[in-house]
Tab-separated table of C-alpha atoms in Angstrom:
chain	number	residue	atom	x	y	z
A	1033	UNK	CA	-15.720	69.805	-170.371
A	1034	UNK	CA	-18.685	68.240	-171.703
A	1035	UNK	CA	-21.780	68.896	-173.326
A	1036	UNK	CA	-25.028	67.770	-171.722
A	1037	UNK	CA	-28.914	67.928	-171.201
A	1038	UNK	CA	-30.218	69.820	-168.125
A	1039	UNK	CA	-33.808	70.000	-166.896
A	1040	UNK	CA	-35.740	73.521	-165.977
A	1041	UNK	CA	-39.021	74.422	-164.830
A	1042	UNK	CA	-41.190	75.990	-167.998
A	1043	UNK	CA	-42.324	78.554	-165.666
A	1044	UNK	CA	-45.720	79.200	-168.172
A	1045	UNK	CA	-46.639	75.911	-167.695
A	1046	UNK	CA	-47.589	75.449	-163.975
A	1047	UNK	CA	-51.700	73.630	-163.989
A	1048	UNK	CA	-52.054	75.518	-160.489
A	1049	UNK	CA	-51.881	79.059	-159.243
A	1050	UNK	CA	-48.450	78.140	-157.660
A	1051	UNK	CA	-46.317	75.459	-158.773
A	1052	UNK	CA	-45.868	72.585	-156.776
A	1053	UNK	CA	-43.677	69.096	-156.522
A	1054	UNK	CA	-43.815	65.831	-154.687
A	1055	UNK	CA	-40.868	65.217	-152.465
A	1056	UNK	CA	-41.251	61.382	-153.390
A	1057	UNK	CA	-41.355	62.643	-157.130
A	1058	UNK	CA	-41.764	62.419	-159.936
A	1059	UNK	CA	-44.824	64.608	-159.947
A	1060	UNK	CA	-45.460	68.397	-160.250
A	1061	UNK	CA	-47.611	70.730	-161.760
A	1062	UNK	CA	-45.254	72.139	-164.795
A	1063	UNK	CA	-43.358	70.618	-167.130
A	1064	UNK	CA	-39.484	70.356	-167.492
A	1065	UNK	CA	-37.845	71.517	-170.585
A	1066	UNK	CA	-34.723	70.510	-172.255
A	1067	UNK	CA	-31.574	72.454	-172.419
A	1068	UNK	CA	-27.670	71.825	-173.921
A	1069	UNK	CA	-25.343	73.423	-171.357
A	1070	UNK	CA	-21.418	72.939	-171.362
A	1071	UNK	CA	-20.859	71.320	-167.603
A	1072	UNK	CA	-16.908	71.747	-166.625
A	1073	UNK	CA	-15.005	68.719	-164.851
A	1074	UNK	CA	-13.446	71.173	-161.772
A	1075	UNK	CA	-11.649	68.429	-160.251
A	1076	UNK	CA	-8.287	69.859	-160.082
A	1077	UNK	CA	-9.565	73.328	-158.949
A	1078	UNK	CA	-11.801	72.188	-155.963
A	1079	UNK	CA	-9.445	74.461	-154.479
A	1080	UNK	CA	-11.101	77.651	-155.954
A	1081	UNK	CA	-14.766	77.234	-154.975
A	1082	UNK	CA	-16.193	77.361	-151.758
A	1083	UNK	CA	-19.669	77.974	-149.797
A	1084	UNK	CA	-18.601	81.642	-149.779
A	1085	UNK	CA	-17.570	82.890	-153.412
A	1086	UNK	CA	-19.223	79.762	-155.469
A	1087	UNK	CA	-22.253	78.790	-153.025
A	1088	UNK	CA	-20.662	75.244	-152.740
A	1089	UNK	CA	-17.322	73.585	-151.804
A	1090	UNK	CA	-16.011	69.931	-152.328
A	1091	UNK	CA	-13.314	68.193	-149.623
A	1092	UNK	CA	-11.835	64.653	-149.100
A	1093	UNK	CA	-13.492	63.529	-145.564
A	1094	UNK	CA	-13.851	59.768	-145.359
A	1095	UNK	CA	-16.862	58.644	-143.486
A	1096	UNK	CA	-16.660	55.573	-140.776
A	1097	UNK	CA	-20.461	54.387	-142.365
A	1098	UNK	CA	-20.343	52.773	-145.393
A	1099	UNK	CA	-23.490	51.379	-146.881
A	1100	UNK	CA	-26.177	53.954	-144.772
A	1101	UNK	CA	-28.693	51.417	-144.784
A	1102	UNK	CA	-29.226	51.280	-140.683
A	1103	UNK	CA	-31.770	55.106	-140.233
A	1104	UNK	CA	-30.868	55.241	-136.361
A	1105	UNK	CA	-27.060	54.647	-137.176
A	1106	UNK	CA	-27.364	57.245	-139.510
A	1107	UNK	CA	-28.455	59.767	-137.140
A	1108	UNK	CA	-26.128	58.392	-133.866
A	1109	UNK	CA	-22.857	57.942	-135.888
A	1110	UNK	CA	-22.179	59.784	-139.164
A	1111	UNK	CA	-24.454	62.918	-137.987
A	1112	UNK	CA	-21.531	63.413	-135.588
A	1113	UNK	CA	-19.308	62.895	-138.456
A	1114	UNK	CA	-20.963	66.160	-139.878
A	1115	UNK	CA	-21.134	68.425	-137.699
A	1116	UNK	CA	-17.298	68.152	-137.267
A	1117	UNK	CA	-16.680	68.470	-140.673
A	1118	UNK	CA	-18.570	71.249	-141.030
A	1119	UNK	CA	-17.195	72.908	-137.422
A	1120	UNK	CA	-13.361	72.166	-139.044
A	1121	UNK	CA	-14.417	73.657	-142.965
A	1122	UNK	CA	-16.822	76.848	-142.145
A	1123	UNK	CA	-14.808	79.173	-139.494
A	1124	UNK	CA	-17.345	80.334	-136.821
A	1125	UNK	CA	-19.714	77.776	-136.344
A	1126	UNK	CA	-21.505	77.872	-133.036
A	1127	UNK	CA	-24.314	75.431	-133.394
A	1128	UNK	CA	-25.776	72.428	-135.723
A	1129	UNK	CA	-28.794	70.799	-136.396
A	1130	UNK	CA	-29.757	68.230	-138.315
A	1131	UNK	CA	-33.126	68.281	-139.401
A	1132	UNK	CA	-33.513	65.805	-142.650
A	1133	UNK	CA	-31.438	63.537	-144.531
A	1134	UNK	CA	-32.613	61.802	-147.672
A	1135	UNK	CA	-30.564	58.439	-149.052
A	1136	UNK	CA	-31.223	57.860	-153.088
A	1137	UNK	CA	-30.431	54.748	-154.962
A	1138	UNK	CA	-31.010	54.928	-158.848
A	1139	UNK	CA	-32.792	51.078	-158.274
A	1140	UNK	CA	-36.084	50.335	-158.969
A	1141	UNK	CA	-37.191	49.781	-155.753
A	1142	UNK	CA	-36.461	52.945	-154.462
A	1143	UNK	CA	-38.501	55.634	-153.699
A	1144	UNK	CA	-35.916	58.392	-153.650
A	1145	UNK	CA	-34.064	58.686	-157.254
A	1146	UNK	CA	-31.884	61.280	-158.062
A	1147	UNK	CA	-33.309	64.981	-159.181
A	1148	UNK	CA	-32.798	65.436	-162.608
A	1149	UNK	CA	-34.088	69.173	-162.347
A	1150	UNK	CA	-31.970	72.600	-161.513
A	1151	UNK	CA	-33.184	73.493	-157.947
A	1152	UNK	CA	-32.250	74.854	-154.670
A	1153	UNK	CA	-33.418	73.031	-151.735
A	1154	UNK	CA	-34.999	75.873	-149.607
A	1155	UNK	CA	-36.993	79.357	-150.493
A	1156	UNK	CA	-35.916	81.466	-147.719
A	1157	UNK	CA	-38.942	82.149	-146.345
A	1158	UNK	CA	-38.438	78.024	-145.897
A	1159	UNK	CA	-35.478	78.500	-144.260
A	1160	UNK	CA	-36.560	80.926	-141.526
A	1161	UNK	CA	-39.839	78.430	-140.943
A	1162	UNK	CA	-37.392	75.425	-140.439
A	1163	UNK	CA	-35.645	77.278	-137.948
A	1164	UNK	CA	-38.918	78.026	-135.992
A	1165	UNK	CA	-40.241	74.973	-136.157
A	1166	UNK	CA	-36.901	72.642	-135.147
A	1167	UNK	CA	-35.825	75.005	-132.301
A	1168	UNK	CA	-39.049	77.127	-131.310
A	1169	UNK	CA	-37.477	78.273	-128.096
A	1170	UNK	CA	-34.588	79.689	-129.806
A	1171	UNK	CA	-35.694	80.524	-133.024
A	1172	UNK	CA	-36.075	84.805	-132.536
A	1173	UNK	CA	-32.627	84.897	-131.151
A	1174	UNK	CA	-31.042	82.489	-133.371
A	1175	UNK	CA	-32.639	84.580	-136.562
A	1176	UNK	CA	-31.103	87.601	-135.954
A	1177	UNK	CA	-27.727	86.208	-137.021
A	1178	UNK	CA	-26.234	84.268	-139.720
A	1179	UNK	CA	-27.257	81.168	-140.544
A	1180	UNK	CA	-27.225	79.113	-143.323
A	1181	UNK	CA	-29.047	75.898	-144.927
A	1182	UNK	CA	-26.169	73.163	-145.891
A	1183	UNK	CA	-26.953	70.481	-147.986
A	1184	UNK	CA	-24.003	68.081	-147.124
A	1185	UNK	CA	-23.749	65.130	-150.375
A	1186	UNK	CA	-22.040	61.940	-150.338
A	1187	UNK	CA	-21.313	59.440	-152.742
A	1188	UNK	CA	-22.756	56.324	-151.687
A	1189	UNK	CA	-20.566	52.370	-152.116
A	1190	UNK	CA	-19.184	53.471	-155.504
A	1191	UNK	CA	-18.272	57.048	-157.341
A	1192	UNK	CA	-20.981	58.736	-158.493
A	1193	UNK	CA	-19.846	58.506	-162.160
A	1194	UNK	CA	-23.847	57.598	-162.884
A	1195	UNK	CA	-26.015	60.431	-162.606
A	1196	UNK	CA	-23.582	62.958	-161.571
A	1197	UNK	CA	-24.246	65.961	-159.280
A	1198	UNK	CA	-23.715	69.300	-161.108
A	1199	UNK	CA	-23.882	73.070	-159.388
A	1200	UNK	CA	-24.437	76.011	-161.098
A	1201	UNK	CA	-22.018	78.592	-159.404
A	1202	UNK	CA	-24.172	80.490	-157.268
A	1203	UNK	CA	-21.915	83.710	-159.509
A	1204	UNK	CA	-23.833	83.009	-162.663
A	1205	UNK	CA	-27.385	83.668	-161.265
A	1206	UNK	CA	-29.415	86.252	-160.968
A	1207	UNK	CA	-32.203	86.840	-158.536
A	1208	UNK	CA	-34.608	86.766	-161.424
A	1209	UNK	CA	-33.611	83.092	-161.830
A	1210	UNK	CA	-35.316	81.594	-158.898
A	1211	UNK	CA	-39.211	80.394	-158.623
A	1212	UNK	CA	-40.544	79.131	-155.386
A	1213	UNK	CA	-42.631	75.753	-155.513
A	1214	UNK	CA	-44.054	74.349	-152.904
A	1215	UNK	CA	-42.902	70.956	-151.836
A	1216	UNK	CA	-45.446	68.321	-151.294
A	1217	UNK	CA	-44.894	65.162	-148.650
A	1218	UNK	CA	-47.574	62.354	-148.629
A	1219	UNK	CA	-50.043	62.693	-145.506
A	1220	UNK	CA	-49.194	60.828	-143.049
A	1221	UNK	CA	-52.868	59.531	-139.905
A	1222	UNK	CA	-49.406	59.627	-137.430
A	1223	UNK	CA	-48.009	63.461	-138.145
A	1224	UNK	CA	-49.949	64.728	-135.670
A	1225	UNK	CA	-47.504	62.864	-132.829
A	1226	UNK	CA	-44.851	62.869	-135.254
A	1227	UNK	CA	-43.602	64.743	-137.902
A	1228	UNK	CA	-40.428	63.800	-138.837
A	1229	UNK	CA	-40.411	62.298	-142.399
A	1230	UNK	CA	-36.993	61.112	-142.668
A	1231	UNK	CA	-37.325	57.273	-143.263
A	1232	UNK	CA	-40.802	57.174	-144.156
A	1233	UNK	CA	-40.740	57.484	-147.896
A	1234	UNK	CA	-42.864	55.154	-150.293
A	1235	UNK	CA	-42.418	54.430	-153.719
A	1236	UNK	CA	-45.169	56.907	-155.715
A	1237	UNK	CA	-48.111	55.679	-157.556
A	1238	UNK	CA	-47.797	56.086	-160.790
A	1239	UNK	CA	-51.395	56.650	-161.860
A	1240	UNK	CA	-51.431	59.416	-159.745
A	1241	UNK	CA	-48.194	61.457	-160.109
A	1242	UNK	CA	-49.710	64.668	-161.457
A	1243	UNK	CA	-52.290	65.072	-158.716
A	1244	UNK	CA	-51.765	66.585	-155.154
A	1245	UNK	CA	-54.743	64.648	-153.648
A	1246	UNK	CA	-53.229	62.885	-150.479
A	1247	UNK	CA	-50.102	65.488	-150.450
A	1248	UNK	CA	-49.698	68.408	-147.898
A	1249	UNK	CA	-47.545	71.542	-148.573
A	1250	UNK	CA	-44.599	70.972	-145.985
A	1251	UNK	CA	-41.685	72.985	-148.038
A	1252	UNK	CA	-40.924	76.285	-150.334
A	1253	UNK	CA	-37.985	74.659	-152.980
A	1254	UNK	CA	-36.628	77.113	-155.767
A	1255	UNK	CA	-37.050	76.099	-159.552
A	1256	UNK	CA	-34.396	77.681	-161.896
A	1257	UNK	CA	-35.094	79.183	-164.888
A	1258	UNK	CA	-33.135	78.866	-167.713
A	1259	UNK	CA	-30.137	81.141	-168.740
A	1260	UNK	CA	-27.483	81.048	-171.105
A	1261	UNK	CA	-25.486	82.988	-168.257
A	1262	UNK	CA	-24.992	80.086	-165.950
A	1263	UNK	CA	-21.960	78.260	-165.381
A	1264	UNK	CA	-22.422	74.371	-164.086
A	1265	UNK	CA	-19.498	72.131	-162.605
A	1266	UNK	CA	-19.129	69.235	-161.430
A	1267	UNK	CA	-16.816	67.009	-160.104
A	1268	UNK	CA	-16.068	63.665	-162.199
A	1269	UNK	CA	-16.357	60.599	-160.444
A	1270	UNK	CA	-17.129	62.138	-156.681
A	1271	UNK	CA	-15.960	58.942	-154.346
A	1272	UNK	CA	-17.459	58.206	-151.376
A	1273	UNK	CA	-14.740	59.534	-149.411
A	1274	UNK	CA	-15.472	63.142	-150.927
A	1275	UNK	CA	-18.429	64.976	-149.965
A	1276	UNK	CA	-19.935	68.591	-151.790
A	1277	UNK	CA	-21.290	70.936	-149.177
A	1278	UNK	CA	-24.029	72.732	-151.109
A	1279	UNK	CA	-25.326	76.161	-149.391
A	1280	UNK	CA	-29.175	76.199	-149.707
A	1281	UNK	CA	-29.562	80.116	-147.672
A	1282	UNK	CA	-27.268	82.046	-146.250
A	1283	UNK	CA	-29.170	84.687	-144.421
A	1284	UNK	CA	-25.689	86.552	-144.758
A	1285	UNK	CA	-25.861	85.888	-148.467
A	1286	UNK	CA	-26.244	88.996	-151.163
A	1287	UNK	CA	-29.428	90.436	-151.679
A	1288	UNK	CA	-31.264	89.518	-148.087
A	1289	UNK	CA	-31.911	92.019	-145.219
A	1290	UNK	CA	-28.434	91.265	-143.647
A	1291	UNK	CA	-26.543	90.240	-146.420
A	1292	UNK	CA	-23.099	90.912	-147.619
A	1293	UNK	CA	-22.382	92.154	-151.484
A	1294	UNK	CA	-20.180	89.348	-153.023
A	1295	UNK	CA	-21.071	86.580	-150.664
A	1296	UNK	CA	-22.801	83.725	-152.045
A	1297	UNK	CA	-26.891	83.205	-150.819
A	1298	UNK	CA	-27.725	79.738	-152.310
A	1299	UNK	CA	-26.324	77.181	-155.123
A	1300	UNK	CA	-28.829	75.589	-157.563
A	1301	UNK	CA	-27.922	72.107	-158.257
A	1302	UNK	CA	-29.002	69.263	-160.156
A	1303	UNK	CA	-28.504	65.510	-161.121
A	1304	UNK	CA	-27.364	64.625	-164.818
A	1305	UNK	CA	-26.480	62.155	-167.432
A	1306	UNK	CA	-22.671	62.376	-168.021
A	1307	UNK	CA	-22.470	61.374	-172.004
A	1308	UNK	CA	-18.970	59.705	-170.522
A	1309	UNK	CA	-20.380	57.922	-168.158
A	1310	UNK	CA	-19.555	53.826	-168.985
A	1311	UNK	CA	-22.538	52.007	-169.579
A	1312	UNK	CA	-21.687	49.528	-166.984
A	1313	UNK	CA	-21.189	51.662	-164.456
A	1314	UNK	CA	-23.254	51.231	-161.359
A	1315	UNK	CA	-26.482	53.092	-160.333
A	1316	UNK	CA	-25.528	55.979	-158.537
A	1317	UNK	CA	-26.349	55.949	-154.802
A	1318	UNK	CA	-26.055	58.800	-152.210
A	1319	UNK	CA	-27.114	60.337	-149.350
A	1320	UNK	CA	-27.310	63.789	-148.367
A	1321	UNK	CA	-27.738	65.748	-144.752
A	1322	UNK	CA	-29.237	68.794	-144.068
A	1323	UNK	CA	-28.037	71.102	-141.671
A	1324	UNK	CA	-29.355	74.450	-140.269
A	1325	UNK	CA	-25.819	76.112	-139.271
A	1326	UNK	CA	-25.496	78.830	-136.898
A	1327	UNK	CA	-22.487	81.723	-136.768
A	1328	UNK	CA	-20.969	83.702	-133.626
């Protein structure tokens, strides 16, 4: 156990009517405030948290990519890779699909750095819209049952002892906890012919990080308020033959029209500086998938 800094949304201090973020952040309307929370090492005790109880799970599953710097082998190989993972780990699976993947190295010539700010990935009101638009034809049938948002993370080249991922267990929230923001992506002259975004990040201009001019709403996130109830964890040192499945929606998940009382709807998580972290170790690197996943 350690005792460390964590980032929430002041939810007074939003500039607009709604709050809003850039995906290639930084940039947002609100500020971030400060907090000292206890985060608890739960490496030997994986065992005890999973997508359904805790909102996230952690397994050993070595990947046959290494260095995820080729976008099309991404996508043709280790998307594969995922789906069986997640067909062998979540009992009932009857359909995948990948819809976004994001690859973050803590360099300076990166436009994707780690998220130092307790989120969830999807609203889910987001969640039903990325069903409808990835697989129109299906979409109505497919929404009637369970399915689920999975953020699938991997270490990238070296552990992730630099900039750690934490979760807060999904156990510790309450509903009250969770403010939507809308997620901002850069315009793009070619979205009308295509508008898949994966690959096409830039690095942000800094003289204009606090303005939405040039950005289109294309996401609902979750900020998370602060709360003295919450419980974080992570998992010192993730390798990058260990990957953290982090649930985003489960339309199954407490609280929702078709949800189940004591099964877990979404996990915030959030990026962090470890105060036993060695100051030589290397910038954290990572990738993570996102999945829309599908139940008999």
């Amino acid at each position: 156990m350690t005792t460390t800094i964590f980032k929430h949304i002041d939810t007074s201090s939003s500039t607009s009517t709604k709050p809003w973020a850039k995906v290639d952040g930084p940039g947002q309307s609100f500020i971030m405030r400060d907090h000292n929370r206890k985060v608890h090492n739960i490496r030997d005790k994986i065992d005890s948290y999973n997508t359904d109880n805790s909102g996230f799970a952690v397994y050993h599953s070595p990947a046959s990519e290494k260095l995820f710097t080729d976008d099309a082998k991404v996508r043709s190989e280790y998307y594969p890779e995922v789906e069986a993972l997640l067909r062998d780990r979540l009992s009932g699976v009857k359909k995948v699909h990948f819809f976004d993947h994001t690859i973050r190295r803590r360099t300076k010539d990166s436009p994707r750095q780690p998220v130092q700010q307790v989120h969830v990935d999807q609203t889910p009101e987001a969640a039903a819209a990325r069903v409808r638009r990835h697989l129109p034809d299906e979409a109505e049938n497919l929404l009637k049952g369970r399915y689920q948002i999975i953020n699938v993370w991997r270490p990238i080249e070296n552990p992730a002892s630099d900039f750690p991922l934490a979760v807060v267990d999904w156990r510790s929230t309450s509903p009250g906890d969770f403010i939507p923001i809308d997620l901002m992506y850069p315009k793009r002259a070619d979205s009308v012919h295509d508008d898949d975004d994966r690959g096409k990040e830039k690095l942000p201009d800094e003289a204009s990080l606090f303005s939405a001019e040039g950005y289109e709403v294309k996401g609902e996130t979750l900020g998370v308020a602060p709360s003295e109830q919450h419980q974080f964890f992570y998992v010192k040192d993730m390798t990058p033959e260990e990957v953290m499945l982090l649930k985003c929606y489960d339309s199954f998940g407490e609280g929702e029209p078709m949800g189940r009382k004591g099964l877990a709807v979404r996990t915030p998580h959030t990026a962090f500086q470890d105060p036993q972290t060695p100051a030589d170790a290397p910038g954290r690197q990572s990738i993570e998938v996102r999945c829309l996943v599908f139940y008999e």
